[in-house]
Tab-separated table of N, CA and C in Angstrom:
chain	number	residue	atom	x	y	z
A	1	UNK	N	0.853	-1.162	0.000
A	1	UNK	CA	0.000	0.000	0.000
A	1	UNK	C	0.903	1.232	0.000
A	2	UNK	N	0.481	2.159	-0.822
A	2	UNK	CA	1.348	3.589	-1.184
A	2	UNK	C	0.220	4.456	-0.471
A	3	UNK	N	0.830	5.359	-0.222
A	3	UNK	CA	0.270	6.804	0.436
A	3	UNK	C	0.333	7.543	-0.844
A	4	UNK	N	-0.280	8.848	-0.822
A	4	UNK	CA	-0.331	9.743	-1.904
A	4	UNK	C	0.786	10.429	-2.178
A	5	UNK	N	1.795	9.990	-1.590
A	5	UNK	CA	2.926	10.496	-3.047
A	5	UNK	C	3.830	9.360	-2.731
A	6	UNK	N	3.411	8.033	-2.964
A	6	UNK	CA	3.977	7.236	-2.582
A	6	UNK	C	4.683	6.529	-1.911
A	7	UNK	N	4.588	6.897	-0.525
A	7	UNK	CA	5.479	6.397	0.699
A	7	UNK	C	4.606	5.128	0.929
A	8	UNK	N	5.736	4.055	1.346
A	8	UNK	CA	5.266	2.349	1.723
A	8	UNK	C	4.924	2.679	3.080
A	9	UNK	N	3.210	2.536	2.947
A	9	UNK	CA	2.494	2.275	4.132
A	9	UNK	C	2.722	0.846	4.692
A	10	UNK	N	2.504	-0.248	4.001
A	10	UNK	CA	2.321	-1.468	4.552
A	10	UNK	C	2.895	-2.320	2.835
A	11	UNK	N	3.117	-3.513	3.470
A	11	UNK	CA	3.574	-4.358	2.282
A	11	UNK	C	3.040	-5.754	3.257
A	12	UNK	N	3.760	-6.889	2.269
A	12	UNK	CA	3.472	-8.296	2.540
A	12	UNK	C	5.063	-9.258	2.269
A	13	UNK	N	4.956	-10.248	2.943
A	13	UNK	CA	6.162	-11.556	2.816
A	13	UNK	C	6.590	-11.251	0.841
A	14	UNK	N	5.727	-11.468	0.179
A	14	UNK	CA	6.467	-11.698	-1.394
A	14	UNK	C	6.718	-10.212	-1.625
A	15	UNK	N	5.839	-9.231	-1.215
A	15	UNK	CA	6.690	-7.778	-1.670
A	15	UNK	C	7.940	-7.418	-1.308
A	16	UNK	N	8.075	-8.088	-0.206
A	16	UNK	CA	9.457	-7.678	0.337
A	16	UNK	C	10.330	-8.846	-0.206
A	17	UNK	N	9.869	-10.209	-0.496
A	17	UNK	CA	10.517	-10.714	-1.235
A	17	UNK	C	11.450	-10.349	-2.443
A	18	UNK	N	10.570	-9.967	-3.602
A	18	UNK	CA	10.521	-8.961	-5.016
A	18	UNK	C	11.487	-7.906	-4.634
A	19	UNK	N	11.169	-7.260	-4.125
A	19	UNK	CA	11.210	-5.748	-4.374
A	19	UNK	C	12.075	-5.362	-2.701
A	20	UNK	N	12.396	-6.329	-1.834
A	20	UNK	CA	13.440	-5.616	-0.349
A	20	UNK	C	12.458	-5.418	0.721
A	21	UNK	N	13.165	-5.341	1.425
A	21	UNK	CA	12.433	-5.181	2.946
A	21	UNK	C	12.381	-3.556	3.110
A	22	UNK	N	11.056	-2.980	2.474
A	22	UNK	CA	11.382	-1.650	3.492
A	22	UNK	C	11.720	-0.839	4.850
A	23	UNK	N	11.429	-1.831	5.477
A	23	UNK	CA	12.159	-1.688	7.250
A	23	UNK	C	13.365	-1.712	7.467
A	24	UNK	N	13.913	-2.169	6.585
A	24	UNK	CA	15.642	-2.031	6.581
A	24	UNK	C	15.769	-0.334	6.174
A	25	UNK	N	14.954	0.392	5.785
A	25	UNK	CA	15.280	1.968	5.770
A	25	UNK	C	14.312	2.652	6.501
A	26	UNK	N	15.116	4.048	6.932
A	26	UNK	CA	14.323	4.635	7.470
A	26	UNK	C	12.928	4.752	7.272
A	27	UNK	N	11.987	5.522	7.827
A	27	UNK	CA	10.898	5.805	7.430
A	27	UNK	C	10.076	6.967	6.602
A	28	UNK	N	11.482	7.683	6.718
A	28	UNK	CA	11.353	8.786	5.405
A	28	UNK	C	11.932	8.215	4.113
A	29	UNK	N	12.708	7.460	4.172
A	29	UNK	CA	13.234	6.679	2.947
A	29	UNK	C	12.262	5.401	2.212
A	30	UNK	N	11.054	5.471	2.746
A	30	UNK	CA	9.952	4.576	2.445
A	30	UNK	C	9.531	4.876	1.308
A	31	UNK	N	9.660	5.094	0.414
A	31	UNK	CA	8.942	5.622	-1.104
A	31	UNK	C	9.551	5.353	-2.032
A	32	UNK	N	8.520	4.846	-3.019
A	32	UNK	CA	8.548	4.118	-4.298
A	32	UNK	C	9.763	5.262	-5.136
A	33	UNK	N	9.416	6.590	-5.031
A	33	UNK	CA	10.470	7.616	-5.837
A	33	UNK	C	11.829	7.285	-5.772
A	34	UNK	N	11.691	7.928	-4.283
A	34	UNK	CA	13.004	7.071	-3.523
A	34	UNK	C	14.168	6.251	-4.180
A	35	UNK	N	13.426	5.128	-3.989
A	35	UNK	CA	13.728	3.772	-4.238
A	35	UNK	C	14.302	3.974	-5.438
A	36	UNK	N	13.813	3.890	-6.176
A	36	UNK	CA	13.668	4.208	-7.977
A	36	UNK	C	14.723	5.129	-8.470
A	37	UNK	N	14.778	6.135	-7.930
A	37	UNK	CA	16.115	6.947	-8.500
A	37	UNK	C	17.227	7.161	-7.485
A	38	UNK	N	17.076	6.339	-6.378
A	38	UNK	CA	17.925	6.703	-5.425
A	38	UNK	C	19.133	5.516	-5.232
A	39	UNK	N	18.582	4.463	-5.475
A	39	UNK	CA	18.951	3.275	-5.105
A	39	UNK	C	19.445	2.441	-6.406
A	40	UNK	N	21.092	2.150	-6.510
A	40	UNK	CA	21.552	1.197	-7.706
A	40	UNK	C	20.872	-0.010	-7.967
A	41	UNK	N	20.175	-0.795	-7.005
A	41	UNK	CA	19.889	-1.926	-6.924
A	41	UNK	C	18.515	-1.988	-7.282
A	42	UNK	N	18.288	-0.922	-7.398
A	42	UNK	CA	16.333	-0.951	-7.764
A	42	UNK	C	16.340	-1.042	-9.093
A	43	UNK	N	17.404	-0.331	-9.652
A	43	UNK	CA	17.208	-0.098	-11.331
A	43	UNK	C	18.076	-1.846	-11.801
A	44	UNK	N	19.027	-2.614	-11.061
A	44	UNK	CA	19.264	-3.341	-11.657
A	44	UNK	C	18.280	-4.062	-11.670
A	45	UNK	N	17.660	-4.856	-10.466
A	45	UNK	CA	16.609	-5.232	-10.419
A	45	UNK	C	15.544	-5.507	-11.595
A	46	UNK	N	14.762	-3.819	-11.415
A	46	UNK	CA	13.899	-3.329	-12.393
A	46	UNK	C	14.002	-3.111	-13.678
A	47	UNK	N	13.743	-4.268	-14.254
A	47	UNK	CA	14.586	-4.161	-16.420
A	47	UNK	C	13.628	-2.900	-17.027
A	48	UNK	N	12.765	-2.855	-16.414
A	48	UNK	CA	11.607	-2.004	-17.161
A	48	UNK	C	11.523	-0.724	-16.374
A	49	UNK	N	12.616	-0.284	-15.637
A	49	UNK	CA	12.945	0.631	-14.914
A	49	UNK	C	12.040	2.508	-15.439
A	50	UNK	N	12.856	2.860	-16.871
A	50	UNK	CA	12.106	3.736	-17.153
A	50	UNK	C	10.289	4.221	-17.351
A	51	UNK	N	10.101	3.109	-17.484
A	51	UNK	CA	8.602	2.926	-17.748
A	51	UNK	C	7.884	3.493	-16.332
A	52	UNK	N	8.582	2.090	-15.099
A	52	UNK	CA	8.046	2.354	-13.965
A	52	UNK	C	8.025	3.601	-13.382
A	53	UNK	N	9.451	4.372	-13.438
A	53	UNK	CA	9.641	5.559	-12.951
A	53	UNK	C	9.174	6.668	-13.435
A	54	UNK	N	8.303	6.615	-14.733
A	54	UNK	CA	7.484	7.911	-15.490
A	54	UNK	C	6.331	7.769	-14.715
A	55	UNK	N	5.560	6.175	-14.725
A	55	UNK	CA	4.291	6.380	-14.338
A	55	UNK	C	4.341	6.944	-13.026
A	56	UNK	N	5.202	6.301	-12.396
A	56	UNK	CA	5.348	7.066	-10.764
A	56	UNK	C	5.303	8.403	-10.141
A	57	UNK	N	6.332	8.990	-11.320
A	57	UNK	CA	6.680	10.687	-11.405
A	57	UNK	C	4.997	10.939	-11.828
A	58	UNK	N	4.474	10.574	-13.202
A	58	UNK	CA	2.998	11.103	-13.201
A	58	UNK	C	1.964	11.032	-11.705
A	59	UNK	N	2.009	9.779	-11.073
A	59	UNK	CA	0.886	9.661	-9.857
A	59	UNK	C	1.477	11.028	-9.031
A	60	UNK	N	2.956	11.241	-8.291
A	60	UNK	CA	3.115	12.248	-7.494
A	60	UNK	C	2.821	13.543	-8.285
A	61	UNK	N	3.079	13.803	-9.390
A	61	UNK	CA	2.361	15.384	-9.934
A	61	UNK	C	0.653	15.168	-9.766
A	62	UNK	N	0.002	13.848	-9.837
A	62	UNK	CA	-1.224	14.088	-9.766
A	62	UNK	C	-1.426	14.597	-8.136
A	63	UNK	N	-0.925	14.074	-7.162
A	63	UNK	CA	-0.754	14.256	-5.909
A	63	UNK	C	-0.486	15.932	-5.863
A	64	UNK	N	0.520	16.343	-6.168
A	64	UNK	CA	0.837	17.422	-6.169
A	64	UNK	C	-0.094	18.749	-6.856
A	65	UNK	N	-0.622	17.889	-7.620
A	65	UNK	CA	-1.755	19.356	-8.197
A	65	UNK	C	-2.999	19.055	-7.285
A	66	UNK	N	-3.120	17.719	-6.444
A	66	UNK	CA	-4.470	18.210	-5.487
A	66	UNK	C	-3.923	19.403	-4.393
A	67	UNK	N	-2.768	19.514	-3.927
A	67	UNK	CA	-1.881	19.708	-2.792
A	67	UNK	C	-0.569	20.715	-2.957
A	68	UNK	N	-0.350	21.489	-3.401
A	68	UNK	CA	0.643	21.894	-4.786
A	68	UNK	C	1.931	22.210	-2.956
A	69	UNK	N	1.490	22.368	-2.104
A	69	UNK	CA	2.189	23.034	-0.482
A	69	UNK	C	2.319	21.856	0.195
A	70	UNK	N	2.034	20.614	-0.253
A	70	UNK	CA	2.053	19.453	1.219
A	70	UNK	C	2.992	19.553	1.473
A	71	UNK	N	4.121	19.820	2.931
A	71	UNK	CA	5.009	19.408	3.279
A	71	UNK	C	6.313	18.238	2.157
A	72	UNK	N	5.344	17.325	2.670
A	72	UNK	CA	5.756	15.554	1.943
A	72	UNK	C	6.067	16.074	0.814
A	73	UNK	N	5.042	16.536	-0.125
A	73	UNK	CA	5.532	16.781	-1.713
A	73	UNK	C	6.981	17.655	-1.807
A	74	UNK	N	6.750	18.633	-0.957
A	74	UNK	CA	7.788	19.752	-1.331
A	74	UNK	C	9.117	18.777	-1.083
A	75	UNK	N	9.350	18.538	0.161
A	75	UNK	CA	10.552	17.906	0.358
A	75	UNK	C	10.932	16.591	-0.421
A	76	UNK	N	9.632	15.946	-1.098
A	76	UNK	CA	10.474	14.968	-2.063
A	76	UNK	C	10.783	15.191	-2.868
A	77	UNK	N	10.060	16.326	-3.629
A	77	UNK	CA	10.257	16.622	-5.469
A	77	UNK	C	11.365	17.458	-4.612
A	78	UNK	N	12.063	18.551	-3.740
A	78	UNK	CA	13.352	19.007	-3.304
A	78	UNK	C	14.572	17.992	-3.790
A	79	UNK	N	14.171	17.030	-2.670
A	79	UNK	CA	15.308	15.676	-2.673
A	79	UNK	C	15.813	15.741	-4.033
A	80	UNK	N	14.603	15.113	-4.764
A	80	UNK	CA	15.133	14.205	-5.695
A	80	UNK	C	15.158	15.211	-7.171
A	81	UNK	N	14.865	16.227	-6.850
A	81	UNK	CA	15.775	17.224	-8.223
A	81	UNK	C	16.850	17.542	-7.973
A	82	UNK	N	17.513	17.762	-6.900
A	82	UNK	CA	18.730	17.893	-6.356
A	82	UNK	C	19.671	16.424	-6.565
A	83	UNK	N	19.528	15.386	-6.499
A	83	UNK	CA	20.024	14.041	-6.586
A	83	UNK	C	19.934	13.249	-7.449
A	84	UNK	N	18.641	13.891	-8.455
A	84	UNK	CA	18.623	12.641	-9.241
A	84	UNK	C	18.128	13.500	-11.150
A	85	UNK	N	19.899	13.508	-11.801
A	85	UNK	CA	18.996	13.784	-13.160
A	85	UNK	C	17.609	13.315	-14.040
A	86	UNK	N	17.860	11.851	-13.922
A	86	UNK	CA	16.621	11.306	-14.276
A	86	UNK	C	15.731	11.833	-13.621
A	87	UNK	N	14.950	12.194	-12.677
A	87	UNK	CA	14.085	12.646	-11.946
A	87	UNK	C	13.954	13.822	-12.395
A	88	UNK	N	14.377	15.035	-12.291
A	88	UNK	CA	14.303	16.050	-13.133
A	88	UNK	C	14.047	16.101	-14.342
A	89	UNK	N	14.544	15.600	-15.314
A	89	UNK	CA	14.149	15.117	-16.454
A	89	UNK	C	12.467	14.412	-16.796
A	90	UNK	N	12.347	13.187	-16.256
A	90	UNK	CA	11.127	13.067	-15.916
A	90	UNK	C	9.335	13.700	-15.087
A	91	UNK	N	10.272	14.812	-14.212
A	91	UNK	CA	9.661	15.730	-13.643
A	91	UNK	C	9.256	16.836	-15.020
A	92	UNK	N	9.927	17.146	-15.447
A	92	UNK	CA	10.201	18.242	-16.667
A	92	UNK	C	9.154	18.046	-17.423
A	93	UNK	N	8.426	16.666	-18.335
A	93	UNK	CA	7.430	16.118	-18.623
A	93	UNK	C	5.921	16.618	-18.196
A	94	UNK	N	6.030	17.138	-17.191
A	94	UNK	CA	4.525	17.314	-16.315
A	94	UNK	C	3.351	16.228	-16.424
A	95	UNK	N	3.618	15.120	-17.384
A	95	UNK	CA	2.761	13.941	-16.903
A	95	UNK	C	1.914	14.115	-15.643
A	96	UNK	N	0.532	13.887	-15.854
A	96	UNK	CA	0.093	13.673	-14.626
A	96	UNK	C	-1.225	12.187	-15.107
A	97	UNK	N	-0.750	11.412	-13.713
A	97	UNK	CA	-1.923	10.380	-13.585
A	97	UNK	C	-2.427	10.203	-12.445
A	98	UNK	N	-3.501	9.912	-12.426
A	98	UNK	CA	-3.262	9.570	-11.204
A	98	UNK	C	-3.706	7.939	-10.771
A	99	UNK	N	-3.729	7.156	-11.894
A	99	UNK	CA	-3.541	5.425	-11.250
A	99	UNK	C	-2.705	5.269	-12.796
A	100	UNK	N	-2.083	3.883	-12.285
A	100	UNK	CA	-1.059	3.927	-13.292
A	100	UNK	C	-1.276	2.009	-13.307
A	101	UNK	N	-0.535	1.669	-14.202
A	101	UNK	CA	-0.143	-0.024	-14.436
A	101	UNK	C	1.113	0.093	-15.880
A	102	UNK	N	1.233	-1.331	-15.568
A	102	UNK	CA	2.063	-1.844	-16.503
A	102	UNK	C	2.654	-2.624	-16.377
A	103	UNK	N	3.938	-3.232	-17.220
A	103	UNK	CA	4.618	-4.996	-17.371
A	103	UNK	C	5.841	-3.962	-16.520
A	104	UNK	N	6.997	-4.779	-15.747
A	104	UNK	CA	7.814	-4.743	-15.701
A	104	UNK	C	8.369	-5.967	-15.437
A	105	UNK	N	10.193	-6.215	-16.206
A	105	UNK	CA	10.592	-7.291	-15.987
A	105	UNK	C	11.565	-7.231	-15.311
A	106	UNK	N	11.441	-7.834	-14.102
A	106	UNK	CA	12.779	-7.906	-13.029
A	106	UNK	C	13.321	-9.331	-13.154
A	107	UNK	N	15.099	-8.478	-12.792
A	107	UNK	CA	16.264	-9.289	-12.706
A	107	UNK	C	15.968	-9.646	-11.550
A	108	UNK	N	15.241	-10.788	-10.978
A	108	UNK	CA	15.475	-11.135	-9.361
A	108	UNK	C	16.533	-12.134	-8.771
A	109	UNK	N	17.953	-12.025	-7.708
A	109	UNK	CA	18.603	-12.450	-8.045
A	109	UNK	C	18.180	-14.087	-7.936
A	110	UNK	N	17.363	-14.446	-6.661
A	110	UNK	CA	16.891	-15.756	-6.378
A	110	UNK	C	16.492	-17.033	-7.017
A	111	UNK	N	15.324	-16.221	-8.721
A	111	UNK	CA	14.840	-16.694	-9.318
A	111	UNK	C	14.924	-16.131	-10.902
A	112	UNK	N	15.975	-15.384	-10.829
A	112	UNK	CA	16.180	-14.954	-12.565
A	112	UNK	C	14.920	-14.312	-12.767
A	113	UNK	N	14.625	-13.650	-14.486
A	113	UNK	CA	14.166	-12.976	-15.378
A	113	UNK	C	12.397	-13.536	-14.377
A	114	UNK	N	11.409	-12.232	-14.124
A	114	UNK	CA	10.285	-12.539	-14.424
A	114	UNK	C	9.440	-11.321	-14.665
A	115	UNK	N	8.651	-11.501	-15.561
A	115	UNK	CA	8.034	-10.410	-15.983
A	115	UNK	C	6.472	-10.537	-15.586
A	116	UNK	N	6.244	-9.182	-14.819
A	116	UNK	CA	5.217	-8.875	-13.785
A	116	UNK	C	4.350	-7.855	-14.114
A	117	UNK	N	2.585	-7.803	-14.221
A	117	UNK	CA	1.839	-6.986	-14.481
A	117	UNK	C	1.700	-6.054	-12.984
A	118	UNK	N	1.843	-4.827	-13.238
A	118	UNK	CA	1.697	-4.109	-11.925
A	118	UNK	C	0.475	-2.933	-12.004
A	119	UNK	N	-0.471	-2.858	-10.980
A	119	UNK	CA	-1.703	-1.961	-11.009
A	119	UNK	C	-1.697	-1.520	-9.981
A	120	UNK	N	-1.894	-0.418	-9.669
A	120	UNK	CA	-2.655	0.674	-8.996
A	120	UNK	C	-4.276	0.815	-8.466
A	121	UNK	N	-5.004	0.565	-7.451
A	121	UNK	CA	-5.883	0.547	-6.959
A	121	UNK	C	-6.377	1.558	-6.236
A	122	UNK	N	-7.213	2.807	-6.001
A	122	UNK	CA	-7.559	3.840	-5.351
A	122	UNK	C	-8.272	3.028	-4.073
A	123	UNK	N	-7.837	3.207	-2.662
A	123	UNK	CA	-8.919	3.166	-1.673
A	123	UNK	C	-9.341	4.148	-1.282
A	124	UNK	N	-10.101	3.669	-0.056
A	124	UNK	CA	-11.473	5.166	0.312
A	124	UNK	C	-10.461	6.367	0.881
A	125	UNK	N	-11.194	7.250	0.524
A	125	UNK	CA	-10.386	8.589	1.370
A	125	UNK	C	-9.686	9.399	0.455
A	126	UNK	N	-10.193	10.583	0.232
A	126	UNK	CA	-9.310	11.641	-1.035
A	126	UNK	C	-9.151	12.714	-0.202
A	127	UNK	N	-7.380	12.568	-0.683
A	127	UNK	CA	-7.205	11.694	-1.489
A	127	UNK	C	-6.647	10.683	-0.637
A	128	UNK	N	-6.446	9.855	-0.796
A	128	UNK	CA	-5.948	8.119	-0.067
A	128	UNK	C	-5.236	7.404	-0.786
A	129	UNK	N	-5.087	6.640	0.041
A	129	UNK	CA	-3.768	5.729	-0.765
A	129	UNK	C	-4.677	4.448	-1.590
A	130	UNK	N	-3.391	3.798	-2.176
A	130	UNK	CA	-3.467	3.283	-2.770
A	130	UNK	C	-2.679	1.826	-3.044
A	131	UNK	N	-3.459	0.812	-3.442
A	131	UNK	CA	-2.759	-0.357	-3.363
A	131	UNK	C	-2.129	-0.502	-4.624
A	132	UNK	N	-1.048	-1.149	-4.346
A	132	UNK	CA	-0.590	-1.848	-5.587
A	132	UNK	C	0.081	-2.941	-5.780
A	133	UNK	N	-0.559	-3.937	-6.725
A	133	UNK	CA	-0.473	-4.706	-7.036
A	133	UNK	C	0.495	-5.464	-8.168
A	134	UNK	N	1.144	-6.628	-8.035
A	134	UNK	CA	2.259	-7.421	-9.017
A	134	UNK	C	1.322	-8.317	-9.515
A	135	UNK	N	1.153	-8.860	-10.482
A	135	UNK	CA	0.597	-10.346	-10.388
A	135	UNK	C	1.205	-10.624	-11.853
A	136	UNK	N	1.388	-12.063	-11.764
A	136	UNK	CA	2.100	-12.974	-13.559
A	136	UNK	C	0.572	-13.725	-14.038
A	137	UNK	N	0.790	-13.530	-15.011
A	137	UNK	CA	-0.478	-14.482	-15.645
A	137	UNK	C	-0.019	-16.314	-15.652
A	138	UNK	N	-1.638	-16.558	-15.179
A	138	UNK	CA	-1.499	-17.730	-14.740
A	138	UNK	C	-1.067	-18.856	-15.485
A	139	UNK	N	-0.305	-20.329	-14.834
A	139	UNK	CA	0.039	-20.603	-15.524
A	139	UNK	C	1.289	-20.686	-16.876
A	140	UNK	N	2.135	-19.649	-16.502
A	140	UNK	CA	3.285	-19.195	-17.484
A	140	UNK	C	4.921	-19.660	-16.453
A	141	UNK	N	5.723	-19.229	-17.169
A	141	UNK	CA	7.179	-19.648	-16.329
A	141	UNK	C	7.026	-18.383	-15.124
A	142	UNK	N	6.128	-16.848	-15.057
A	142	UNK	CA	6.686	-16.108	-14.643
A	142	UNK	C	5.819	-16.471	-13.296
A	143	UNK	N	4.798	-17.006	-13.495
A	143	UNK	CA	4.032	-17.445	-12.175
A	143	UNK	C	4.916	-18.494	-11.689
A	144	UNK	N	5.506	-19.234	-12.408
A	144	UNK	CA	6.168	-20.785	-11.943
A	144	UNK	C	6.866	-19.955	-10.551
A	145	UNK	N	7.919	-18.824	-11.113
A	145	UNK	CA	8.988	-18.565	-10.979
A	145	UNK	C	8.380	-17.582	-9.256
A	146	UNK	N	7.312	-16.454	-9.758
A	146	UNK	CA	6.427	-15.886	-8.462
A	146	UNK	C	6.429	-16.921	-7.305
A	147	UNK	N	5.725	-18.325	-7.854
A	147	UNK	CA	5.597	-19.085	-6.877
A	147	UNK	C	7.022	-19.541	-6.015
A	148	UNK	N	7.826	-20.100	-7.003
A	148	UNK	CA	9.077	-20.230	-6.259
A	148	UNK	C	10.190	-19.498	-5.338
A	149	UNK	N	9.788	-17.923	-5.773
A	149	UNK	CA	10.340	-16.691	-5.104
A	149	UNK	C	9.622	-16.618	-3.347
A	150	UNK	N	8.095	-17.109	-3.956
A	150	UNK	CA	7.229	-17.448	-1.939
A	150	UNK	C	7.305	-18.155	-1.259
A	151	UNK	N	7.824	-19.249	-2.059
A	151	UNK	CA	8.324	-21.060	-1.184
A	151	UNK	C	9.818	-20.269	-0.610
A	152	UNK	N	10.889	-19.697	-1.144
A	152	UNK	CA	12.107	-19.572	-0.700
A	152	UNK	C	12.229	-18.848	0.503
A	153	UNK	N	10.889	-17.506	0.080
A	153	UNK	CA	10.908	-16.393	1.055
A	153	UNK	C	10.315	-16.998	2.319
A	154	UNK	N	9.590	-18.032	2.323
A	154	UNK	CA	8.353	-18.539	3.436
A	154	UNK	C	9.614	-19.285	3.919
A	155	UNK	N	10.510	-19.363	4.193
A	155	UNK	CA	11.363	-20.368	4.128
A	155	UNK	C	12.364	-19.414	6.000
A	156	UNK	N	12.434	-18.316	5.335
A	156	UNK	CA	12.696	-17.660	6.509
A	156	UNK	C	11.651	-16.466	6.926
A	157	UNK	N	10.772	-16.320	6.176
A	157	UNK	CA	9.747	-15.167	6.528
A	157	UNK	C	9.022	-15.740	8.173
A	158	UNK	N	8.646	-14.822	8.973
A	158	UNK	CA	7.274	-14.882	9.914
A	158	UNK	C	5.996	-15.592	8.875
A	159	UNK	N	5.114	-16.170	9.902
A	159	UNK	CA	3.911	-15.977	9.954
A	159	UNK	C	2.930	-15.159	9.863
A	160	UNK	N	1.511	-14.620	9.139
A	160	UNK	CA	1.074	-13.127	10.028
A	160	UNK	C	0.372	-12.454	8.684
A	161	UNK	N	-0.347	-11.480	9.030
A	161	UNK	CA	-0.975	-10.717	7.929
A	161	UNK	C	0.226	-9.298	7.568
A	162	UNK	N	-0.565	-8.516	6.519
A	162	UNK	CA	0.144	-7.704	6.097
A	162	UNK	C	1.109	-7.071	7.432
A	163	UNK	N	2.649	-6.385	6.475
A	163	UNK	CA	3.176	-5.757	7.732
A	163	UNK	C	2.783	-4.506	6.979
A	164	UNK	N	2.762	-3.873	8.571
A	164	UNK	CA	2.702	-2.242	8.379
A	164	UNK	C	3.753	-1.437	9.356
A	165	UNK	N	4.161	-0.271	9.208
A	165	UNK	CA	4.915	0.041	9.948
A	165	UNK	C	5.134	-0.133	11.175
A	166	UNK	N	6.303	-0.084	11.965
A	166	UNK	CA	6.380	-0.869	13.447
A	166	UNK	C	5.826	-2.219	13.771
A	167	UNK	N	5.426	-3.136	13.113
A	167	UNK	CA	4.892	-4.398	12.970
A	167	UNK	C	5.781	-5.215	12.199
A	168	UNK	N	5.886	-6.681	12.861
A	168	UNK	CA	6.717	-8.259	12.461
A	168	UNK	C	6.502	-8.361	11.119
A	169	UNK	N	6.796	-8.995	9.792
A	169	UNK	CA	6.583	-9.531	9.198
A	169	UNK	C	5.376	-10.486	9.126
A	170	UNK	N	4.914	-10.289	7.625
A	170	UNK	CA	3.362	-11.305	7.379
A	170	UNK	C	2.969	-11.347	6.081
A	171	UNK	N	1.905	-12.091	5.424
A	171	UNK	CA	1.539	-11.593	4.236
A	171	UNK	C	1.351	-11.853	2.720
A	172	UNK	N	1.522	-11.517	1.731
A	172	UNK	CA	1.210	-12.069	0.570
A	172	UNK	C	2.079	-11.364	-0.541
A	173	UNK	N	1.527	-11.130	-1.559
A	173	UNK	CA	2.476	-9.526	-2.367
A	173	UNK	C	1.106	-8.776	-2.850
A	174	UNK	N	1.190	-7.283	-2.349
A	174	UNK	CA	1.041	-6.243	-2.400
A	174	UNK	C	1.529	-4.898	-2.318
């Protein structure tokens, strides 16, 4: 689950599988932006890197034109024009969405190449966050491969429902 300019509210056992444990960073360092232009390992990861990081930059300008003063906004679009050319560049665009999807194919190191449909879900509350979702179509090597990434992770993961901040490990991928 993303907040409105994308900070990781809560995740699950295979998200953090995929995609890292966000509790290993601070709690201002919780965001999909973040992540994405901040971090070497996100872009190796992420084969479909540019794609992901436009639609993203579009959801926070949609955020930002409900809110143009939030605190949160100012200091991230700050950060990350200061740190990150791509980000600026992509900022420069003025894209705005505000739900987004698409394929991306991650290098995962565990389980090699899998390529993942990712969506965006609005919950209650405007503006409010929002879920988002990975899923492989059923049946293919990339589900084989999903599945085998949850057997490895269940392997040392907790027990437990979604984690959310200050809370154990639990969960599914979201």
């Amino acid at each position: 689950m993303l907040g409105r300019h994308l900070d990781v509210l809560a995740w699950n056992p295979l998200a953090e599988a995929l995609l890292g444990d966000p509790a290993s960073r601070p709690p201002t360092e919780r965001n999909m932006l973040a992540v994405l232009f901040r971090d070497p390992e996100a872009r190796m990861l992420c084969q479909g890197w540019e794609s992901m990081a436009r639609q993203y930059v579009a959801m926070l300008r949609a955020a930002v034109a409900d809110d143009p003063d939030h605190p949160r906004a100012t200091a991230l679009v700050g950060e990350l024009v200061i740190h990150s050319a791509d980000f600026r560049r992509l900022w420069a665009r003025h894209d705005v969405r505000e739900n987004v999807h698409g394929t991306t194919l991650f290098q995962h190191p565990d389980v090699g190449g899998i390529a993942l449909d990712w969506d965006t879900y609005p919950l209650p509350g405007s503006p409010g966050p929002v879920l988002l979702v990975f899923t492989a179509e059923p049946g293919t090597a990339d589900a084989e491969r999903l599945q085998l990434l949850a057997s490895l992770h269940a392997t040392v993961a907790h027990s437990g429902g979604p984690r959310l901040e200050g809370q154990s490990p639990g969960g599914g991928l979201s």
